[in-house]
Amino acid sequence: MKPQRKTRIQQKNSQAILDAALEVFSRHGYRGSTLDQIANEAGLSKPNLIYYFPSKEVIHVTLLSDMLETWLAPLHSLDPAGDPIEEILGYVRQKLEMSRSRPRESRLFANEVLQGAPRIMEAIKGELRDLVDEKTAVIQSWIDEGKIAPLDPKHLLFSIWATTQHYADFDVQVSAVLGSGGNDHFPEAEAFLVDFYRRALTPA
Amino acid sequence: MKPQRKTRIQQKNSQAILDAALEVFSRHGYRGSTLDQIANEAGLSKPNLIYYFPSKEVIHVTLLSDMLETWLAPLHSLDPAGDPIEEILGYVRQKLEMSRSRPRESRLFANEVLQGAPRIMEAIKGELRDLVDEKTAVIQSWIDEGKIAPLDPKHLLFSIWATTQHYADFDVQVSAVLGSGGNDHFPEAEAFLVDFYRRALTPA
DNA sequence: GTCTATATTAAGATAGAC
DNA sequence: GTCTATCTTAATATAGAC
């Protein structure tokens, strides 16, 4: 047998570690998380965990890098040739869907930015900022053509990030305020946000 | 001299500790913060800090309790007898002003909720939820009278919390994306949010 | 009221047997 | 590849001198 880059068991364990680390880091932040918790969650011993990743920091950076592409994908897909209002509403829907399907990634990112983004500032000032510049230019052109209301495009994006990620990052507060047990609040959140943004964006 | 409840020096040191703790907890979360950091920031020795507060947890809970009243004040002041749109826009302005003047409190709260709100869930399910129920009933009555657009009142509040607190909690990302050095982005944030909510809330 | 010194626990990481 | 045992450092907290 030729040597493989990773055996099946290594693939499985690496994945289990990253999944466990996402669970722990997303709730407790970097410094609030321990290798013991991660190893426990992954069903591995602490030294075995260190066999796969050389340090706590490497696990954290791996998670952040892995998620970045996924995180930016919805904004990438904003189509300059599409219908302006529907494009933006589609972006809102996709971002909310990310909060629904990947709440841990959202909280991981929120924790990192709250703490001053020490491990991800480079990407924020690079990739993210470039993409925002590109897409806000598109939104500005829609405004100039009178196709959507004249609202500052960058602050419009901030509002979309804030309102959609809120349902992942502040989930315990949302559930506590809405009551009604373990209900899924995303359908009514989507109905609200789509209606809300359509009203705000439709030109007078 | 009669004994005082607290000498002047005790008042000063207690305050210095709480201020330092707010600085540290708001950036690193509960478990990510250390008494060393707090003592250092307060200009006191670690044992001296423990002389004033019996434990790390007590300091944290004190901060959370102290801020809660301040935090809910803007929503308390929403006046059922006022002009509906102006009342809600006033609430948006007050919440944004809180993000500007008290970003550390905002981040402290965000950290706590992100981590599942272990130390504040009681207040969220009690005081906060009761107040939200009271004020969303007011907003619903405005909707029923056709004075504002028919948008789910609770999700409307979530959106206001999310968009205004975003400028405190994600400040490093906002600054990185907007660029332009150490500029104060709050004036343009206020202009955006007021315009945005006025459009969304004005009945068709 | 404040300090130095230290007890105690837990965290990140390593050594070496199997 | 995985484990037990352990090293090292740092964290919360306490004891006791001043």
Tab-separated table of C-alpha atoms (C1' of nucleotides) in Angstrom:
chain	number	residue	atom	x	y	z
A	1	MET	CA	0.000	0.000	0.000
A	2	LYS	CA	1.225	3.431	-0.864
A	3	PRO	CA	1.099	5.837	2.088
A	4	GLN	CA	-2.022	7.975	2.162
A	5	ARG	CA	-2.099	11.589	3.187
A	6	LYS	CA	-4.689	10.658	5.807
A	7	THR	CA	-6.112	7.325	6.801
A	8	ARG	CA	-9.848	6.955	7.208
A	9	ILE	CA	-9.536	6.930	10.991
A	10	GLN	CA	-7.474	10.117	10.882
A	11	GLN	CA	-10.059	11.813	8.712
A	12	LYS	CA	-12.754	10.790	11.118
A	13	ASN	CA	-10.878	11.912	14.218
A	14	SER	CA	-9.765	15.222	12.721
A	15	GLN	CA	-13.349	15.921	11.809
A	16	ALA	CA	-14.605	14.920	15.255
A	17	ILE	CA	-12.090	17.274	16.858
A	18	LEU	CA	-13.036	20.220	14.653
A	19	ASP	CA	-16.708	19.588	15.280
A	20	ALA	CA	-16.182	19.372	19.045
A	21	ALA	CA	-13.975	22.465	19.004
A	22	LEU	CA	-16.634	24.398	17.101
A	23	GLU	CA	-19.186	23.438	19.717
A	24	VAL	CA	-16.963	24.553	22.602
A	25	PHE	CA	-15.291	27.639	21.108
A	26	SER	CA	-18.615	28.986	19.832
A	27	ARG	CA	-20.071	29.050	23.327
A	28	HIS	CA	-17.074	30.009	25.463
A	29	GLY	CA	-14.769	31.974	23.190
A	30	TYR	CA	-11.118	31.188	22.686
A	31	ARG	CA	-9.728	31.759	26.142
A	32	GLY	CA	-12.823	30.436	27.864
A	33	SER	CA	-12.486	27.059	26.143
A	34	THR	CA	-10.219	24.239	27.294
A	35	LEU	CA	-8.619	21.294	25.544
A	36	ASP	CA	-10.218	19.069	28.172
A	37	GLN	CA	-13.693	20.169	27.101
A	38	ILE	CA	-12.859	19.692	23.428
A	39	ALA	CA	-11.263	16.284	23.941
A	40	ASN	CA	-14.225	15.224	26.044
A	41	GLU	CA	-16.740	16.414	23.464
A	42	ALA	CA	-14.793	14.646	20.712
A	43	GLY	CA	-14.559	11.401	22.688
A	44	LEU	CA	-10.763	11.420	22.595
A	45	SER	CA	-8.042	11.784	25.186
A	46	LYS	CA	-6.306	15.124	25.524
A	47	PRO	CA	-2.895	13.841	24.330
A	48	ASN	CA	-4.555	12.146	21.399
A	49	LEU	CA	-6.161	15.435	20.474
A	50	ILE	CA	-2.749	17.088	20.575
A	51	TYR	CA	-1.484	14.354	18.277
A	52	TYR	CA	-3.836	15.667	15.577
A	53	PHE	CA	-3.439	19.399	16.160
A	54	PRO	CA	-0.241	20.833	17.599
A	55	SER	CA	-1.973	23.475	19.715
A	56	LYS	CA	-5.242	25.036	20.806
A	57	GLU	CA	-4.553	28.067	18.649
A	58	VAL	CA	-4.115	25.976	15.495
A	59	ILE	CA	-7.521	24.354	16.029
A	60	HIS	CA	-9.149	27.750	16.439
A	61	VAL	CA	-7.493	29.290	13.390
A	62	THR	CA	-8.393	26.211	11.331
A	63	LEU	CA	-12.051	26.643	12.235
A	64	LEU	CA	-12.048	30.353	11.418
A	65	SER	CA	-10.325	29.845	8.053
A	66	ASP	CA	-12.591	26.969	7.112
A	67	MET	CA	-15.737	28.975	7.787
A	68	LEU	CA	-14.728	32.190	6.051
A	69	GLU	CA	-15.414	31.006	2.516
A	70	THR	CA	-18.826	29.647	3.492
A	71	TRP	CA	-19.550	32.838	5.358
A	72	LEU	CA	-18.892	35.115	2.405
A	73	ALA	CA	-20.600	32.933	-0.209
A	74	PRO	CA	-24.063	34.550	0.049
A	75	LEU	CA	-22.644	38.030	-0.569
A	76	HIS	CA	-20.555	36.723	-3.483
A	77	SER	CA	-23.734	35.501	-5.114
A	78	LEU	CA	-25.388	38.959	-5.115
A	79	ASP	CA	-25.964	39.379	-8.832
A	80	PRO	CA	-25.530	42.858	-10.408
A	81	ALA	CA	-27.726	41.715	-13.310
A	82	GLY	CA	-30.603	40.535	-11.118
A	83	ASP	CA	-33.655	42.424	-9.901
A	84	PRO	CA	-32.310	44.798	-7.211
A	85	ILE	CA	-34.943	44.282	-4.510
A	86	GLU	CA	-35.147	40.526	-5.073
A	87	GLU	CA	-31.340	40.227	-5.010
A	88	ILE	CA	-31.133	41.946	-1.643
A	89	LEU	CA	-34.067	40.001	-0.213
A	90	GLY	CA	-32.417	36.812	-1.455
A	91	TYR	CA	-29.264	37.804	0.383
A	92	VAL	CA	-31.279	38.376	3.561
A	93	ARG	CA	-32.871	34.937	3.197
A	94	GLN	CA	-29.517	33.244	2.618
A	95	LYS	CA	-27.920	34.945	5.626
A	96	LEU	CA	-30.846	33.971	7.832
A	97	GLU	CA	-30.607	30.407	6.548
A	98	MET	CA	-26.935	30.394	7.565
A	99	SER	CA	-27.961	31.429	11.079
A	100	ARG	CA	-30.444	28.580	11.126
A	101	SER	CA	-28.210	25.854	9.750
A	102	ARG	CA	-24.870	27.019	11.168
A	103	PRO	CA	-25.472	28.821	14.462
A	104	ARG	CA	-22.199	27.618	15.946
A	105	GLU	CA	-20.184	29.190	13.140
A	106	SER	CA	-22.085	32.437	13.668
A	107	ARG	CA	-21.313	32.450	17.392
A	108	LEU	CA	-17.674	31.527	16.763
A	109	PHE	CA	-17.383	34.559	14.526
A	110	ALA	CA	-19.272	36.794	16.978
A	111	ASN	CA	-17.016	35.743	19.853
A	112	GLU	CA	-13.931	36.448	17.782
A	113	VAL	CA	-15.084	39.921	16.704
A	114	LEU	CA	-16.315	40.826	20.209
A	115	GLN	CA	-12.834	40.110	21.467
A	116	GLY	CA	-11.346	42.498	18.948
A	117	ALA	CA	-10.877	39.946	16.140
A	118	PRO	CA	-7.215	39.236	17.015
A	119	ARG	CA	-7.031	36.132	14.845
A	120	ILE	CA	-9.169	37.264	11.918
A	121	MET	CA	-8.537	40.997	11.488
A	122	GLU	CA	-6.377	40.368	8.427
A	123	ALA	CA	-9.241	38.655	6.611
A	124	ILE	CA	-11.691	41.372	7.663
A	125	LYS	CA	-9.468	44.142	6.330
A	126	GLY	CA	-8.683	42.097	3.213
A	127	GLU	CA	-11.158	39.669	1.712
A	128	LEU	CA	-14.241	40.925	3.533
A	129	ARG	CA	-13.592	44.595	2.941
A	130	ASP	CA	-12.802	44.048	-0.749
A	131	LEU	CA	-15.980	42.065	-1.244
A	132	VAL	CA	-18.030	44.702	0.594
A	133	ASP	CA	-16.528	47.450	-1.560
A	134	GLU	CA	-17.410	45.513	-4.705
A	135	LYS	CA	-20.990	44.744	-3.726
A	136	THR	CA	-21.811	48.119	-2.186
A	137	ALA	CA	-20.787	49.658	-5.515
A	138	VAL	CA	-23.444	47.478	-7.149
A	139	ILE	CA	-26.042	48.567	-4.583
A	140	GLN	CA	-25.064	52.213	-5.075
A	141	SER	CA	-25.607	51.850	-8.823
A	142	TRP	CA	-29.105	50.499	-8.127
A	143	ILE	CA	-29.741	53.562	-5.961
A	144	ASP	CA	-28.408	55.889	-8.670
A	145	GLU	CA	-30.786	54.273	-11.157
A	146	GLY	CA	-33.666	54.847	-8.732
A	147	LYS	CA	-34.384	51.132	-8.443
A	148	ILE	CA	-34.095	51.013	-4.659
A	149	ALA	CA	-34.409	53.628	-1.915
A	150	PRO	CA	-31.324	55.786	-1.233
A	151	LEU	CA	-29.913	54.100	1.876
A	152	ASP	CA	-26.187	53.960	2.656
A	153	PRO	CA	-25.147	50.587	1.162
A	154	LYS	CA	-22.533	49.734	3.784
A	155	HIS	CA	-24.833	50.435	6.709
A	156	LEU	CA	-27.512	48.491	4.864
A	157	LEU	CA	-25.173	45.479	4.825
A	158	PHE	CA	-24.386	45.978	8.524
A	159	SER	CA	-28.112	45.911	9.269
A	160	ILE	CA	-28.559	42.674	7.328
A	161	TRP	CA	-25.655	41.016	9.133
A	162	ALA	CA	-26.930	42.235	12.499
A	163	THR	CA	-30.576	41.260	12.078
A	164	THR	CA	-29.930	37.815	10.611
A	165	GLN	CA	-27.045	36.779	12.865
A	166	HIS	CA	-29.064	37.922	15.879
A	167	TYR	CA	-31.187	34.770	15.586
A	168	ALA	CA	-28.086	32.591	15.994
A	169	ASP	CA	-25.993	34.672	18.396
A	170	PHE	CA	-28.815	35.724	20.738
A	171	ASP	CA	-30.886	32.561	20.326
A	172	VAL	CA	-31.394	32.024	24.056
A	173	GLN	CA	-32.737	35.570	24.425
A	174	VAL	CA	-35.001	35.244	21.383
A	175	SER	CA	-36.430	31.980	22.711
A	176	ALA	CA	-36.881	33.398	26.222
A	177	VAL	CA	-38.692	36.504	24.980
A	178	LEU	CA	-40.900	34.683	22.463
A	179	GLY	CA	-41.617	31.903	24.934
A	180	SER	CA	-43.455	28.950	23.360
A	181	GLY	CA	-40.991	26.207	24.290
A	182	GLY	CA	-38.560	24.861	21.764
A	183	ASN	CA	-40.362	26.327	18.800
A	184	ASP	CA	-38.562	27.079	15.578
A	185	HIS	CA	-38.729	30.859	15.254
A	186	PHE	CA	-37.021	31.053	11.874
A	187	PRO	CA	-40.134	30.957	9.668
A	188	GLU	CA	-41.628	34.021	11.381
A	189	ALA	CA	-38.199	35.687	11.460
A	190	GLU	CA	-37.951	35.232	7.691
A	191	ALA	CA	-41.463	36.558	7.124
A	192	PHE	CA	-40.654	39.614	9.234
A	193	LEU	CA	-37.283	40.364	7.654
A	194	VAL	CA	-38.440	39.964	4.069
A	195	ASP	CA	-41.441	42.215	4.653
A	196	PHE	CA	-39.310	44.692	6.598
A	197	TYR	CA	-36.553	45.005	3.983
A	198	ARG	CA	-39.031	45.147	1.107
A	199	ARG	CA	-40.763	48.136	2.731
A	200	ALA	CA	-37.508	49.906	3.502
A	201	LEU	CA	-35.976	49.328	0.075
A	202	THR	CA	-38.908	50.038	-2.226
A	203	PRO	CA	-38.414	53.540	-3.684
A	204	ALA	CA	-41.046	56.118	-2.711
B	1	MET	CA	-16.778	59.981	63.850
B	2	LYS	CA	-19.643	57.553	63.363
B	3	PRO	CA	-18.776	54.511	61.242
B	4	GLN	CA	-19.696	54.903	57.592
B	5	ARG	CA	-21.032	52.134	55.451
B	6	LYS	CA	-18.122	52.735	53.159
B	7	THR	CA	-15.140	54.999	53.506
B	8	ARG	CA	-14.210	57.257	50.647
B	9	ILE	CA	-11.251	55.058	49.752
B	10	GLN	CA	-13.462	51.979	49.699
B	11	GLN	CA	-15.935	53.710	47.405
B	12	LYS	CA	-13.130	54.682	45.093
B	13	ASN	CA	-11.535	51.228	45.023
B	14	SER	CA	-14.826	49.384	44.579
B	15	GLN	CA	-15.590	51.635	41.655
B	16	ALA	CA	-12.132	51.176	40.165
B	17	ILE	CA	-12.534	47.392	40.386
B	18	LEU	CA	-15.946	47.383	38.725
B	19	ASP	CA	-14.702	49.679	35.995
B	20	ALA	CA	-11.646	47.498	35.381
B	21	ALA	CA	-13.752	44.340	35.469
B	22	LEU	CA	-16.152	45.806	32.916
B	23	GLU	CA	-13.240	46.549	30.621
B	24	VAL	CA	-11.844	43.017	30.903
B	25	PHE	CA	-15.059	40.953	31.015
B	26	SER	CA	-16.538	42.848	28.065
B	27	ARG	CA	-13.658	41.843	25.824
B	28	HIS	CA	-12.850	38.334	27.022
B	29	GLY	CA	-16.078	36.959	28.493
B	30	TYR	CA	-16.361	35.483	31.945
B	31	ARG	CA	-14.105	32.481	31.668
B	32	GLY	CA	-11.639	34.232	29.401
B	33	SER	CA	-10.996	36.931	32.007
B	34	THR	CA	-8.620	36.618	34.954
B	35	LEU	CA	-8.407	38.334	38.305
B	36	ASP	CA	-4.821	39.233	37.432
B	37	GLN	CA	-5.979	41.256	34.448
B	38	ILE	CA	-8.688	42.976	36.465
B	39	ALA	CA	-6.394	43.766	39.413
B	40	ASN	CA	-3.800	45.077	37.014
B	41	GLU	CA	-6.300	47.269	35.154
B	42	ALA	CA	-7.622	48.576	38.497
B	43	GLY	CA	-4.141	49.344	39.840
B	44	LEU	CA	-4.604	47.046	42.840
B	45	SER	CA	-3.027	43.837	44.007
B	46	LYS	CA	-4.927	40.613	43.482
B	47	PRO	CA	-5.478	39.881	47.200
B	48	ASN	CA	-6.619	43.449	47.699
B	49	LEU	CA	-9.160	42.966	44.937
B	50	ILE	CA	-10.424	39.845	46.701
B	51	TYR	CA	-10.754	41.910	49.866
B	52	TYR	CA	-13.443	43.990	48.144
B	53	PHE	CA	-15.250	41.229	46.250
B	54	PRO	CA	-15.281	37.660	47.551
B	55	SER	CA	-15.019	36.043	44.142
B	56	LYS	CA	-14.758	36.541	40.408
B	57	GLU	CA	-18.360	35.475	39.987
B	58	VAL	CA	-19.650	38.119	42.420
B	59	ILE	CA	-17.895	40.867	40.445
B	60	HIS	CA	-19.461	39.614	37.224
B	61	VAL	CA	-22.962	39.319	38.637
B	62	THR	CA	-22.654	42.782	40.207
B	63	LEU	CA	-21.821	44.269	36.820
B	64	LEU	CA	-24.706	42.500	35.099
B	65	SER	CA	-27.236	43.552	37.741
B	66	ASP	CA	-26.008	47.142	37.775
B	67	MET	CA	-26.360	47.482	34.018
B	68	LEU	CA	-29.776	45.896	33.628
B	69	GLU	CA	-31.786	48.905	34.797
B	70	THR	CA	-29.834	51.232	32.524
B	71	TRP	CA	-30.221	48.800	29.692
B	72	LEU	CA	-33.995	48.622	29.897
B	73	ALA	CA	-34.559	52.356	30.505
B	74	PRO	CA	-34.988	53.342	26.838
B	75	LEU	CA	-37.718	50.758	26.294
B	76	HIS	CA	-39.452	51.838	29.527
B	77	SER	CA	-39.677	55.349	28.154
B	78	LEU	CA	-41.588	54.292	25.016
B	79	ASP	CA	-44.726	56.376	25.460
B	80	PRO	CA	-48.117	54.895	24.433
B	81	ALA	CA	-49.490	58.442	24.191
B	82	GLY	CA	-46.757	59.721	21.891
B	83	ASP	CA	-46.630	59.793	18.100
B	84	PRO	CA	-46.067	56.141	17.083
B	85	ILE	CA	-43.369	56.603	14.457
B	86	GLU	CA	-41.519	59.242	16.460
B	87	GLU	CA	-41.662	57.078	19.602
B	88	ILE	CA	-40.061	54.131	17.835
B	89	LEU	CA	-37.473	56.317	16.109
B	90	GLY	CA	-36.699	57.864	19.497
B	91	TYR	CA	-36.160	54.391	20.898
B	92	VAL	CA	-33.782	53.575	18.031
B	93	ARG	CA	-31.842	56.782	18.722
B	94	GLN	CA	-31.607	56.058	22.449
B	95	LYS	CA	-30.430	52.482	21.879
B	96	LEU	CA	-27.803	53.670	19.415
B	97	GLU	CA	-26.696	56.319	21.891
B	98	MET	CA	-26.260	53.568	24.495
B	99	SER	CA	-23.990	51.699	22.060
B	100	ARG	CA	-21.973	54.867	21.588
B	101	SER	CA	-21.654	55.861	25.229
B	102	ARG	CA	-21.567	52.402	26.825
B	103	PRO	CA	-19.995	49.949	24.378
B	104	ARG	CA	-18.440	47.896	27.160
B	105	GLU	CA	-21.809	47.223	28.760
B	106	SER	CA	-23.152	46.163	25.373
B	107	ARG	CA	-20.298	43.717	24.858
B	108	LEU	CA	-20.598	42.398	28.400
B	109	PHE	CA	-24.224	41.595	27.703
B	110	ALA	CA	-23.450	40.117	24.281
B	111	ASN	CA	-20.772	37.855	25.743
B	112	GLU	CA	-23.142	36.665	28.430
B	113	VAL	CA	-25.974	35.870	25.999
B	114	LEU	CA	-23.626	34.230	23.480
B	115	GLN	CA	-22.568	31.854	26.211
B	116	GLY	CA	-26.148	30.891	26.892
B	117	ALA	CA	-26.877	33.614	29.492
B	118	PRO	CA	-26.130	31.346	32.489
B	119	ARG	CA	-26.007	34.227	34.948
B	120	ILE	CA	-28.769	36.412	33.523
B	121	MET	CA	-31.421	34.047	32.189
B	122	GLU	CA	-33.685	34.740	35.151
B	123	ALA	CA	-33.789	38.467	34.373
B	124	ILE	CA	-34.346	37.772	30.673
B	125	LYS	CA	-37.299	35.493	31.367
B	126	GLY	CA	-38.634	37.893	34.013
B	127	GLU	CA	-38.065	41.646	33.806
B	128	LEU	CA	-37.081	41.781	30.147
B	129	ARG	CA	-39.822	39.528	28.887
B	130	ASP	CA	-42.510	41.326	30.928
B	131	LEU	CA	-41.372	44.693	29.616
B	132	VAL	CA	-41.293	43.390	26.037
B	133	ASP	CA	-44.819	42.005	26.422
B	134	GLU	CA	-46.042	45.359	27.708
B	135	LYS	CA	-44.441	47.453	24.985
B	136	THR	CA	-45.167	45.118	22.081
B	137	ALA	CA	-48.837	45.373	23.081
B	138	VAL	CA	-48.527	49.136	22.638
B	139	ILE	CA	-46.899	48.699	19.240
B	140	GLN	CA	-49.591	46.211	18.220
B	141	SER	CA	-52.277	48.751	19.108
B	142	TRP	CA	-50.553	51.304	16.849
B	143	ILE	CA	-50.619	48.710	14.071
B	144	ASP	CA	-54.312	47.973	14.700
B	145	GLU	CA	-55.048	51.684	14.439
B	146	GLY	CA	-53.197	51.803	11.124
B	147	LYS	CA	-50.642	54.289	12.444
B	148	ILE	CA	-47.612	52.169	11.581
B	149	ALA	CA	-46.992	49.337	9.116
B	150	PRO	CA	-48.068	45.843	10.189
B	151	LEU	CA	-44.740	44.323	11.252
B	152	ASP	CA	-44.432	41.734	14.028
B	153	PRO	CA	-43.688	43.886	17.109
B	154	LYS	CA	-41.350	41.427	18.831
B	155	HIS	CA	-39.245	40.851	15.750
B	156	LEU	CA	-39.253	44.602	15.237
B	157	LEU	CA	-37.696	45.005	18.694
B	158	PHE	CA	-35.157	42.259	17.927
B	159	SER	CA	-34.164	44.146	14.780
B	160	ILE	CA	-33.691	47.376	16.751
B	161	TRP	CA	-31.560	45.657	19.374
B	162	ALA	CA	-29.513	43.899	16.698
B	163	THR	CA	-28.871	46.898	14.449
B	164	THR	CA	-28.012	49.342	17.250
B	165	GLN	CA	-25.900	47.017	19.398
B	166	HIS	CA	-24.002	45.946	16.265
B	167	TYR	CA	-22.108	49.263	16.354
B	168	ALA	CA	-20.795	48.461	19.847
B	169	ASP	CA	-20.357	44.684	19.655
B	170	PHE	CA	-18.857	44.527	16.153
B	171	ASP	CA	-17.072	47.871	16.322
B	172	VAL	CA	-13.752	46.511	15.071
B	173	GLN	CA	-15.458	45.014	12.014
B	174	VAL	CA	-17.433	48.204	11.327
B	175	SER	CA	-14.262	50.289	11.527
B	176	ALA	CA	-12.309	47.854	9.363
B	177	VAL	CA	-14.976	47.762	6.654
B	178	LEU	CA	-15.641	51.518	6.636
B	179	GLY	CA	-11.932	52.299	6.833
B	180	SER	CA	-11.208	56.017	7.398
B	181	GLY	CA	-9.077	55.638	10.522
B	182	GLY	CA	-10.482	56.330	13.951
B	183	ASN	CA	-13.539	58.118	12.615
B	184	ASP	CA	-16.723	58.286	14.629
B	185	HIS	CA	-19.233	56.316	12.590
B	186	PHE	CA	-22.207	56.966	14.852
B	187	PRO	CA	-23.570	60.081	13.108
B	188	GLU	CA	-23.902	58.252	9.790
B	189	ALA	CA	-25.224	55.160	11.589
B	190	GLU	CA	-27.940	57.273	13.170
B	191	ALA	CA	-28.826	58.920	9.867
B	192	PHE	CA	-29.087	55.495	8.236
B	193	LEU	CA	-31.131	53.849	10.980
B	194	VAL	CA	-33.607	56.697	11.369
B	195	ASP	CA	-34.201	56.866	7.614
B	196	PHE	CA	-34.368	53.079	7.382
B	197	TYR	CA	-36.918	52.611	10.178
B	198	ARG	CA	-39.009	55.558	9.039
B	199	ARG	CA	-39.357	53.961	5.588
B	200	ALA	CA	-40.156	50.528	6.984
B	201	LEU	CA	-42.671	51.771	9.550
B	202	THR	CA	-44.613	54.355	7.557
B	203	PRO	CA	-47.916	52.762	6.519
B	204	ALA	CA	-48.427	52.320	2.783
C	1	DG	C1'	-6.594	48.028	54.390
C	2	DT	C1'	-2.873	46.371	51.883
C	3	DC	C1'	0.837	43.600	51.081
C	4	DT	C1'	3.998	39.081	50.374
C	5	DA	C1'	3.861	34.467	50.273
C	6	DT	C1'	1.629	30.386	49.267
C	7	DA	C1'	-1.928	26.710	48.973
C	8	DT	C1'	-4.779	24.510	45.460
C	9	DT	C1'	-6.635	23.551	41.317
C	10	DA	C1'	-6.770	23.339	36.477
C	11	DA	C1'	-4.877	24.382	31.999
C	12	DG	C1'	-1.693	23.618	27.904
C	13	DA	C1'	1.616	20.636	26.459
C	14	DT	C1'	5.186	16.591	26.526
C	15	DA	C1'	7.452	11.888	27.496
C	16	DG	C1'	7.429	7.453	26.916
C	17	DA	C1'	5.044	2.824	27.388
C	18	DC	C1'	2.158	-0.100	24.665
D	1	DG	C1'	-2.144	5.858	17.011
D	2	DT	C1'	-3.490	5.947	21.560
D	3	DC	C1'	-2.898	5.773	26.270
D	4	DT	C1'	-1.099	6.880	31.350
D	5	DA	C1'	1.667	9.690	33.762
D	6	DT	C1'	3.702	13.979	34.346
D	7	DC	C1'	5.864	18.582	33.608
D	8	DT	C1'	5.022	23.609	33.668
D	9	DT	C1'	2.515	27.411	33.949
D	10	DA	C1'	-1.096	30.173	35.356
D	11	DA	C1'	-5.489	30.808	37.698
D	12	DT	C1'	-8.569	31.345	41.900
D	13	DA	C1'	-8.298	31.910	46.437
D	14	DT	C1'	-6.331	32.053	51.375
D	15	DA	C1'	-3.058	32.927	55.389
D	16	DG	C1'	-0.820	35.856	57.950
D	17	DA	C1'	2.597	39.786	58.441
D	18	DC	C1'	2.547	44.756	58.588
